[in-house]
mmCIF file of C-alpha atoms and ligand atoms in Angstrom:
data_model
loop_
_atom_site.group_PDB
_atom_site.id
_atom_site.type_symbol
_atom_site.label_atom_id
_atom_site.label_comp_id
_atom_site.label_asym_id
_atom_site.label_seq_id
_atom_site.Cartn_x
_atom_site.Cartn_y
_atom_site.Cartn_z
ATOM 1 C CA UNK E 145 97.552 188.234 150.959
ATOM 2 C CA UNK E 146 100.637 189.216 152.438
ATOM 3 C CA UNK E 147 101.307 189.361 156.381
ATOM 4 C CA UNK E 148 100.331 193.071 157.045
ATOM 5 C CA UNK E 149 103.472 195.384 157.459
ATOM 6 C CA UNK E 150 102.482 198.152 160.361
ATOM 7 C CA UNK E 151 104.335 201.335 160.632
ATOM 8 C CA UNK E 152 104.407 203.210 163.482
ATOM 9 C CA UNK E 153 104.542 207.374 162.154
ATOM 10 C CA UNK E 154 105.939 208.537 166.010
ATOM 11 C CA UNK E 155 106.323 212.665 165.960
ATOM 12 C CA UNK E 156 105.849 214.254 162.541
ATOM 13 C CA UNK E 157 106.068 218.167 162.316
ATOM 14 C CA UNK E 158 102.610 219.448 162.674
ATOM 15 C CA UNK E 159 102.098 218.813 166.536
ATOM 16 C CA UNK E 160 104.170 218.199 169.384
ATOM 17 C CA UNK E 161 103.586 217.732 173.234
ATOM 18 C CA UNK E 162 100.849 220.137 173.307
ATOM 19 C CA UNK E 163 98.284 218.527 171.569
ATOM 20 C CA UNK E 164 99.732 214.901 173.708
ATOM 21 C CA UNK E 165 102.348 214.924 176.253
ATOM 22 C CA UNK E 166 102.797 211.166 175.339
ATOM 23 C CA UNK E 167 104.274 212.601 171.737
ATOM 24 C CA UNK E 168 107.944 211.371 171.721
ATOM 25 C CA UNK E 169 110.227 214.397 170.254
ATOM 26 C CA UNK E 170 113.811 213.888 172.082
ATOM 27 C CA UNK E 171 116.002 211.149 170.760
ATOM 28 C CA UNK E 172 115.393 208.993 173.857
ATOM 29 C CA UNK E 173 111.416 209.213 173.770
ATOM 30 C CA UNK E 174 112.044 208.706 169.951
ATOM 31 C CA UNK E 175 113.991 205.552 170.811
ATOM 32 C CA UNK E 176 111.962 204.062 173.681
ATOM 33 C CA UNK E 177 108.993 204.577 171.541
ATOM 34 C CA UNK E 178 110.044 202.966 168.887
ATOM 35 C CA UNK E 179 110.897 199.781 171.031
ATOM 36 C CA UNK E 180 107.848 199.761 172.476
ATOM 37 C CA UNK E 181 106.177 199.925 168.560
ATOM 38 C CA UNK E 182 108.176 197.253 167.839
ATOM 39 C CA UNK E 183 107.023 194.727 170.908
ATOM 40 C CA UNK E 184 103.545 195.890 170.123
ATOM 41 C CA UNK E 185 104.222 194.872 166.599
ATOM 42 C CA UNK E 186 105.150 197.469 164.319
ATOM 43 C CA UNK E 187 107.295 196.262 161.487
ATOM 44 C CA UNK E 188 108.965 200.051 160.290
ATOM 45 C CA UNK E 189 109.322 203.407 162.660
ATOM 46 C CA UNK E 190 108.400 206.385 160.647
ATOM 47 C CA UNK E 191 111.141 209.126 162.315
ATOM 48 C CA UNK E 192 111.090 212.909 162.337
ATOM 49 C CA UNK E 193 113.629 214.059 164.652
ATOM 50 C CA UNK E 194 113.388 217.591 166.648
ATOM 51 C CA UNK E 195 115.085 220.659 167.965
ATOM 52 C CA UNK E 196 116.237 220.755 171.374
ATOM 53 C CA UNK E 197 113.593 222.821 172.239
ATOM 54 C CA UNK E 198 110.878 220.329 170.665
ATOM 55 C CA UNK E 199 110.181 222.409 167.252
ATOM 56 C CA UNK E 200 109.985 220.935 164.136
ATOM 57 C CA UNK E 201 112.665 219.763 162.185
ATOM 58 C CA UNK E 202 116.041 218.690 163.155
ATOM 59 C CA UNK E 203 117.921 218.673 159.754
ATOM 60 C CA UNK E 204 121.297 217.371 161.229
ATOM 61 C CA UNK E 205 122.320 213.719 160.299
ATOM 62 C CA UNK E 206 123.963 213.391 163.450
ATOM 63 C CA UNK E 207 120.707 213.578 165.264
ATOM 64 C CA UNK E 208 119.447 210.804 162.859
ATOM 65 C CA UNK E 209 122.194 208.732 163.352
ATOM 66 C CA UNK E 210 121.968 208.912 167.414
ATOM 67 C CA UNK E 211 118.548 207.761 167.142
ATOM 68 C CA UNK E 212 119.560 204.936 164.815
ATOM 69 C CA UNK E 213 121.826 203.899 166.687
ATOM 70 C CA UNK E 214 119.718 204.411 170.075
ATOM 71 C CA UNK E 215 117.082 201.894 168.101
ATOM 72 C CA UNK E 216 119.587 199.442 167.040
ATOM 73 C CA UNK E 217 120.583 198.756 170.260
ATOM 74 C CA UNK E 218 116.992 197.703 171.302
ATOM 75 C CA UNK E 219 115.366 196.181 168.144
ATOM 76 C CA UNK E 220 115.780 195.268 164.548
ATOM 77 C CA UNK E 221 112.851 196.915 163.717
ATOM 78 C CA UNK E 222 113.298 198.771 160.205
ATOM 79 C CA UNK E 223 114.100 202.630 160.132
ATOM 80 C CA UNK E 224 112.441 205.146 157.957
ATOM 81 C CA UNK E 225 113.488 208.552 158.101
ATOM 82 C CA UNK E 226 111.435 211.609 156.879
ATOM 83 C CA UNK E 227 112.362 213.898 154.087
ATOM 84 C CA UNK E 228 109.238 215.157 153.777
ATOM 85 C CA UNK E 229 110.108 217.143 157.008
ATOM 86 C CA UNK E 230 109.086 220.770 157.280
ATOM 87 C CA UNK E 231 107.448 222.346 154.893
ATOM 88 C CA UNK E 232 109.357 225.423 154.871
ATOM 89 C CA UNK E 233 112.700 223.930 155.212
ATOM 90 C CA UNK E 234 114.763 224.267 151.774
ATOM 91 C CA UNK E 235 114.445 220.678 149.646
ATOM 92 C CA UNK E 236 118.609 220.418 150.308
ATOM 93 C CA UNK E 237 117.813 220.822 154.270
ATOM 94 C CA UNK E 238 114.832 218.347 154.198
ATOM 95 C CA UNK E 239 117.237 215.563 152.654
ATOM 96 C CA UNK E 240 120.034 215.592 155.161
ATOM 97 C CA UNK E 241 118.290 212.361 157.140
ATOM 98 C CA UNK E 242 119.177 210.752 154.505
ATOM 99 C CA UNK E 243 123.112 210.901 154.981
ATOM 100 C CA UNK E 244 122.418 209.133 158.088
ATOM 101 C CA UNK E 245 121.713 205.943 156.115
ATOM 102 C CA UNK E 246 118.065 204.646 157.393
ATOM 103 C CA UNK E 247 117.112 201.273 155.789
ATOM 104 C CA UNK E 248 113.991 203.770 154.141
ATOM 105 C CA UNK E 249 113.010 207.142 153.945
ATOM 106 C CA UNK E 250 109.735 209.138 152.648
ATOM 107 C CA UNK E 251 109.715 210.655 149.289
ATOM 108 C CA UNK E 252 107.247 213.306 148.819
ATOM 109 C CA UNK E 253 105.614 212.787 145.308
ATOM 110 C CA UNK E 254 104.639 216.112 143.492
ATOM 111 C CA UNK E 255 103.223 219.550 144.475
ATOM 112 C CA UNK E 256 99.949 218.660 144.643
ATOM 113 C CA UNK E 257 99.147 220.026 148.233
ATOM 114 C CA UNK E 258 99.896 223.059 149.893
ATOM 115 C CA UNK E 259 98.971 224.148 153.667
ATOM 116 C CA UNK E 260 96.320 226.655 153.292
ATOM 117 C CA UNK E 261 95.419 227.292 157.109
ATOM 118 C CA UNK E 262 97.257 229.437 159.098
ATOM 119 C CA UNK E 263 100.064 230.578 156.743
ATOM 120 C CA UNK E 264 99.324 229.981 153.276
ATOM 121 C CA UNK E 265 103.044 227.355 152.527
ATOM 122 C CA UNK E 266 103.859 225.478 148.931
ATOM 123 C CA UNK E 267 103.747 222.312 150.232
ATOM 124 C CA UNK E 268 106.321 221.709 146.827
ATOM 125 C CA UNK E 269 108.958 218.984 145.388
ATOM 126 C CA UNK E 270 109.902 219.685 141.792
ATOM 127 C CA UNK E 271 110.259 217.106 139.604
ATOM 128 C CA UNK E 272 114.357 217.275 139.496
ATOM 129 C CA UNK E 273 114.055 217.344 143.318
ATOM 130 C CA UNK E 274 112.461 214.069 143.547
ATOM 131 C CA UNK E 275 114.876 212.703 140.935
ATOM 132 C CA UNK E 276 117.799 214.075 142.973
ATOM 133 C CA UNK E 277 116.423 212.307 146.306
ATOM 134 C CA UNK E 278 115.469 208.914 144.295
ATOM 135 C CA UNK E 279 119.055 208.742 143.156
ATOM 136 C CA UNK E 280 120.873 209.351 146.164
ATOM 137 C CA UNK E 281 118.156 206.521 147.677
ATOM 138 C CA UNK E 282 119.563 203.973 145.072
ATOM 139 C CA UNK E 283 122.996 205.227 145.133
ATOM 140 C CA UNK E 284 123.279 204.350 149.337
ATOM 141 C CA UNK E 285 120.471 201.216 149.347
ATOM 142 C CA UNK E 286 117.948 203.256 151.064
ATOM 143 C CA UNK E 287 114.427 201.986 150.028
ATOM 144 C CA UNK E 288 111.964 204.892 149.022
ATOM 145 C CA UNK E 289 108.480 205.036 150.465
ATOM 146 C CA UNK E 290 106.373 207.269 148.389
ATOM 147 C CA UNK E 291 103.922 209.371 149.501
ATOM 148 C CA UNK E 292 100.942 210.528 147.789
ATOM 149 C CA UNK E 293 98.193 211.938 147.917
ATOM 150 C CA UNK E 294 96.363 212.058 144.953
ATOM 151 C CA UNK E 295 95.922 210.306 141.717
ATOM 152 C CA UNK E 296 98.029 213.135 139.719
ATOM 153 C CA UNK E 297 100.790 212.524 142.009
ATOM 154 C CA UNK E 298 101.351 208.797 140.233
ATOM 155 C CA UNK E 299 102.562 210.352 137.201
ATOM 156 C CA UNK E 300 106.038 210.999 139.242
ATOM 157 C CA UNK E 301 105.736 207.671 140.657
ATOM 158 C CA UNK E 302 105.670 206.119 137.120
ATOM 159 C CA UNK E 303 108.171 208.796 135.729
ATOM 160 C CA UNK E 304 110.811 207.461 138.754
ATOM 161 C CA UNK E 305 110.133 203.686 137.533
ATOM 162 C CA UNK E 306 110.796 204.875 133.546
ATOM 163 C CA UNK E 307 114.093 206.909 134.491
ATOM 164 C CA UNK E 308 115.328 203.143 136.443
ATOM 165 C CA UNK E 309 115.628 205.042 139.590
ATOM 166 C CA UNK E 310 113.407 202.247 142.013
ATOM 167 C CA UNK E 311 114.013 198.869 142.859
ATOM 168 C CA UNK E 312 111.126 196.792 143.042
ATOM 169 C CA UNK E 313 108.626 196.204 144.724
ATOM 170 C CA UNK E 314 107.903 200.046 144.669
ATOM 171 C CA UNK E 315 106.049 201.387 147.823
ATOM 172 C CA UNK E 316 103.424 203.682 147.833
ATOM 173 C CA UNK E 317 101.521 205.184 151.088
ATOM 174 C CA UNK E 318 98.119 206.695 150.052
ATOM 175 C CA UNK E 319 97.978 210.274 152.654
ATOM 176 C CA UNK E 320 94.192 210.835 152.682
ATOM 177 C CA UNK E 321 92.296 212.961 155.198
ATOM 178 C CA UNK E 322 94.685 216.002 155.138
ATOM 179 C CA UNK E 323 92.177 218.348 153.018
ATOM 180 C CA UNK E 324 91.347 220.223 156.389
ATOM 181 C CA UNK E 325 94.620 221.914 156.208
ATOM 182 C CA UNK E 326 96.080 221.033 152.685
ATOM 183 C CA UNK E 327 94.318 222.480 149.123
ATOM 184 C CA UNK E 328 94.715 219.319 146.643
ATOM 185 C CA UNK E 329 94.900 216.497 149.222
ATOM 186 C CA UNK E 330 92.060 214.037 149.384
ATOM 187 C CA UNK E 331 89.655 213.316 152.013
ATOM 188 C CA UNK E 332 89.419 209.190 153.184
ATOM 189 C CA UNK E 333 86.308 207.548 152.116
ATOM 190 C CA UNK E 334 86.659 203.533 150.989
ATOM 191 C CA UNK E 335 85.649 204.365 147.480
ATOM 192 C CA UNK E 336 88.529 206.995 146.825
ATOM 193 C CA UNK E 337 91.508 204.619 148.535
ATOM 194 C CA UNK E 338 90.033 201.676 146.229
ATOM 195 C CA UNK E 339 90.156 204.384 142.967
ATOM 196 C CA UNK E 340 93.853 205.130 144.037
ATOM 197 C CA UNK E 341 94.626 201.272 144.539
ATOM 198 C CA UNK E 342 93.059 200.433 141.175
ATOM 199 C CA UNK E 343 95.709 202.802 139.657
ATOM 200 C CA UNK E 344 98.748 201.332 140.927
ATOM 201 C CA UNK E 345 102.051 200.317 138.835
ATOM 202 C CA UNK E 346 102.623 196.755 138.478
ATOM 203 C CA UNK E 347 104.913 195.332 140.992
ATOM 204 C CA UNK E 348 103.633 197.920 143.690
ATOM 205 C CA UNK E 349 102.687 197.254 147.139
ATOM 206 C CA UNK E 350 100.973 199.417 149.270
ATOM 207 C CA UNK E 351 100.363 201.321 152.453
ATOM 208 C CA UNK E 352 97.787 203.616 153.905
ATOM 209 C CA UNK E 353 98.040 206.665 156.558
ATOM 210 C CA UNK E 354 94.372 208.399 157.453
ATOM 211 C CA UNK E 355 94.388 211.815 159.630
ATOM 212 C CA UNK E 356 93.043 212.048 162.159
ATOM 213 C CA UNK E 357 89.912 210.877 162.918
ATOM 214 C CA UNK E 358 90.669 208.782 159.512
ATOM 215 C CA UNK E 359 93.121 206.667 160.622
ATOM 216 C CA UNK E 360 90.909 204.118 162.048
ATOM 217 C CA UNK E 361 88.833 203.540 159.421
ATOM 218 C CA UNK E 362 91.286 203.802 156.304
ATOM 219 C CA UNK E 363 93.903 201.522 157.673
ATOM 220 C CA UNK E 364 90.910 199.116 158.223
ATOM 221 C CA UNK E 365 89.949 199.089 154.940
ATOM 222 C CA UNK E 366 93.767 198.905 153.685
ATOM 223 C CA UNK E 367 93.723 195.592 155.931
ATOM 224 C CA UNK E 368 90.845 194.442 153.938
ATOM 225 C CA UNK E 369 92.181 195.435 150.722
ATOM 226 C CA UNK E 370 95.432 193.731 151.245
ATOM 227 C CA UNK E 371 97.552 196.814 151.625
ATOM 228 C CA UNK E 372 99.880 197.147 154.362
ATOM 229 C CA UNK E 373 99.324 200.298 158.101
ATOM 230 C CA UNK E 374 100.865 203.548 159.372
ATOM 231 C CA UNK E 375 99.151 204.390 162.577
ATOM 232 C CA UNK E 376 100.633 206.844 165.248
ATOM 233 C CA UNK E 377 100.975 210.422 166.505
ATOM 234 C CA UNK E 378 102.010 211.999 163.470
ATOM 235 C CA UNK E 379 98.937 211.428 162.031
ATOM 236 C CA UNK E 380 96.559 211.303 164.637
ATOM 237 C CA UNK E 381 96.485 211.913 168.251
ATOM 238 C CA UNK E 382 93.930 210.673 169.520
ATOM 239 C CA UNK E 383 92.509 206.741 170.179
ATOM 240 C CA UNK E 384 88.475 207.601 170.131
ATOM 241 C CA UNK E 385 86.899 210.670 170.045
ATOM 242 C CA UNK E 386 87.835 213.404 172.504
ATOM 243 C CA UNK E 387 89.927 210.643 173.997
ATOM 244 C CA UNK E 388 94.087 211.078 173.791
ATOM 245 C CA UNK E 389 95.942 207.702 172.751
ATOM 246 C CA UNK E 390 97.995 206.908 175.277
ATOM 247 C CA UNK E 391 101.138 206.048 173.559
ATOM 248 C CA UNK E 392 102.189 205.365 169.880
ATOM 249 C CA UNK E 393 102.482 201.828 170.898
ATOM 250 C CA UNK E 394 98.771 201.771 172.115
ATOM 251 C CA UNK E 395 97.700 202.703 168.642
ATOM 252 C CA UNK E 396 99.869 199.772 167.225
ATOM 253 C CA UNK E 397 98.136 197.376 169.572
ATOM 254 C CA UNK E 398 94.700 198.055 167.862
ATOM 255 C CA UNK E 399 96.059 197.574 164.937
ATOM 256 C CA UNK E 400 97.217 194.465 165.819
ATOM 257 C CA UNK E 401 93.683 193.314 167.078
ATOM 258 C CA UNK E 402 91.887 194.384 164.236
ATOM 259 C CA UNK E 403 93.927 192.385 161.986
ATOM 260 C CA UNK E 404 93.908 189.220 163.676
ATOM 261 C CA UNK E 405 90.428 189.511 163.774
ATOM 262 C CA UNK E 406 90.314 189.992 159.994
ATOM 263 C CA UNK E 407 92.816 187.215 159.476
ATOM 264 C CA UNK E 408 95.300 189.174 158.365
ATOM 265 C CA UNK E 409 98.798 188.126 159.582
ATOM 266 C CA UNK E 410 101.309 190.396 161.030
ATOM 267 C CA UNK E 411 104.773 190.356 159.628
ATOM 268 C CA UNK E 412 108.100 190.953 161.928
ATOM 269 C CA UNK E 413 110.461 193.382 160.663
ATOM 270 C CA UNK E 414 112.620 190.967 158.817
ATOM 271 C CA UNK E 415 109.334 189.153 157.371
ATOM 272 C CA UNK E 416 108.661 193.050 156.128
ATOM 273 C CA UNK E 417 112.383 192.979 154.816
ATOM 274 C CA UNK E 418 111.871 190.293 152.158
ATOM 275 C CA UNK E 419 108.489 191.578 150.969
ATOM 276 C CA UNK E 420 109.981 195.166 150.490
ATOM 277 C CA UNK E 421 112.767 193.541 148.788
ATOM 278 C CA UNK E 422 115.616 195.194 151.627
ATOM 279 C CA UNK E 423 118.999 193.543 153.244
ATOM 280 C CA UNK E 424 118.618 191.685 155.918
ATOM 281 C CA UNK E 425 119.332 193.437 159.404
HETATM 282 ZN ZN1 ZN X 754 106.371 212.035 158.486
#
């Protein structure tokens, strides 16, 4: 197996400060987080940057790049910016992190889910959308991470590989656990991520993000599978039940444990560099 890559999700756009006053949202608790991810042993920092007044999503490049830069200074680890954002932020608006040149970004596959609680949102890319985002990926060396979250959701992953528009190896993070508040996404149990893994491309490796009180137990089993971790606030808030986590860096540290424990090796950012195939730092 490979050394297991960890990626530390920090903020997202679902919860903020609220539901954890640890939850970074300001470019320098962005940054500092992100270092401290890093010493803990996170590999790639998953990066949704906010508003000034802590609302979800900043769409501005220049807030991208500050945070970049703001990482940079501290670490080498590898930068992955969101353009999954917001939901209701037009596609256009969603890919402006990308013009602030991360090493990867997110690439929502398909249209499969849409939030259902609260205000009823198309949760939507369009097949030309994807394209358009894949393209300008290749076109500036940004490595795609694609998320999905069901087994229809492939067919776009496969239909990016046929139109030439990924470099290999392709990267694929499994989202299970978000059918509390999406229609069409999956829950976690160990027999539906092994379904999804049996399904993969050639040449594919992959990742694994559980909500909520699934991201224990999925990025376990993605350990044990040989796929690769995103733990952190934007996907759960909490380390047990009832109990906050204290910092996005003490849900790296678990990670860390568990693996070691399982034998599985944990690989630095530039080790995670040549496996995904990126320049070196
Ligand atoms: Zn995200």
């Amino acid at each position: 197996m490979d050394k297991l890559i960890i990626t530390a999700a920090l903020t997202g756009s679902f919860h903020g400060k609220e539901a954890n006053p640890a939850l970074p949202e300001q470019p320098e608790e962005i940054i500092q987080s992100a270092y401290e991810c890093y010493n803990a042993g996170a590999a790639i920092v998953h990066i949704h940057a906010r508003e000034k007044d802590g609302s979800t999503t900043s769409t501005d490049p220049e807030v991208y790049k500050k945070i970049k830069h703001g990482i940079r200074a501290k670490c080498n680890i590898i930068t992955q910016f969101t353009t999954g954002s917001a939901p209701h932020l037009d596609f256009e608006d969603k890919i402006k992190s990308l013009y602030a040149d991360p090493e990867m970004a997110s690439l929502n596959m398909g249209s499969g889910i849409n939030l259902w609680k609260g205000s009823e949102i198309m949760f939507s890319s369009t097949p030309s959308q994807i394209q358009r985002a894949a393209k300008i990926m290749k076109d500036r060396g940004i490595k795609p991470e694609m998320e999905v979250y069901g087994l229809q959701m492939m067919g776009d992953v496969t239909r990016l590989i046929d139109l030439d528009l990924l470099e290999r190896p392709y990267y694929i993070n499994f989202v299970l656990g978000m059918h509390d508040l999406f229609l069409g996404g999956l829950p976690y149990t160990p027999k539906i991520l092994m379904f999804l893994v049996e399904h993969l491309p050639p040449y594919s490796i992959f990742n694994v993000t559980g909500i909520a009180q699934n991201q224990l137990p999925a990025t376990t089993m993605s350990m044990l599978l040989g796929g690769n971790v995103r733990v952190g606030f934007e996907d759960n808030i909490y380390y047990s039940k009832g109990v906050l986590a204290k910092s996005n860096a003490q849900l790296v540290e678990r990670t860390v444990r568990i693996a070691k424990e399982l034998g599985r090796e944990i690989a630095s950012s530039d080790e995670a560099r040549q496996i995904l195939n990126l320049k070196p730092a």
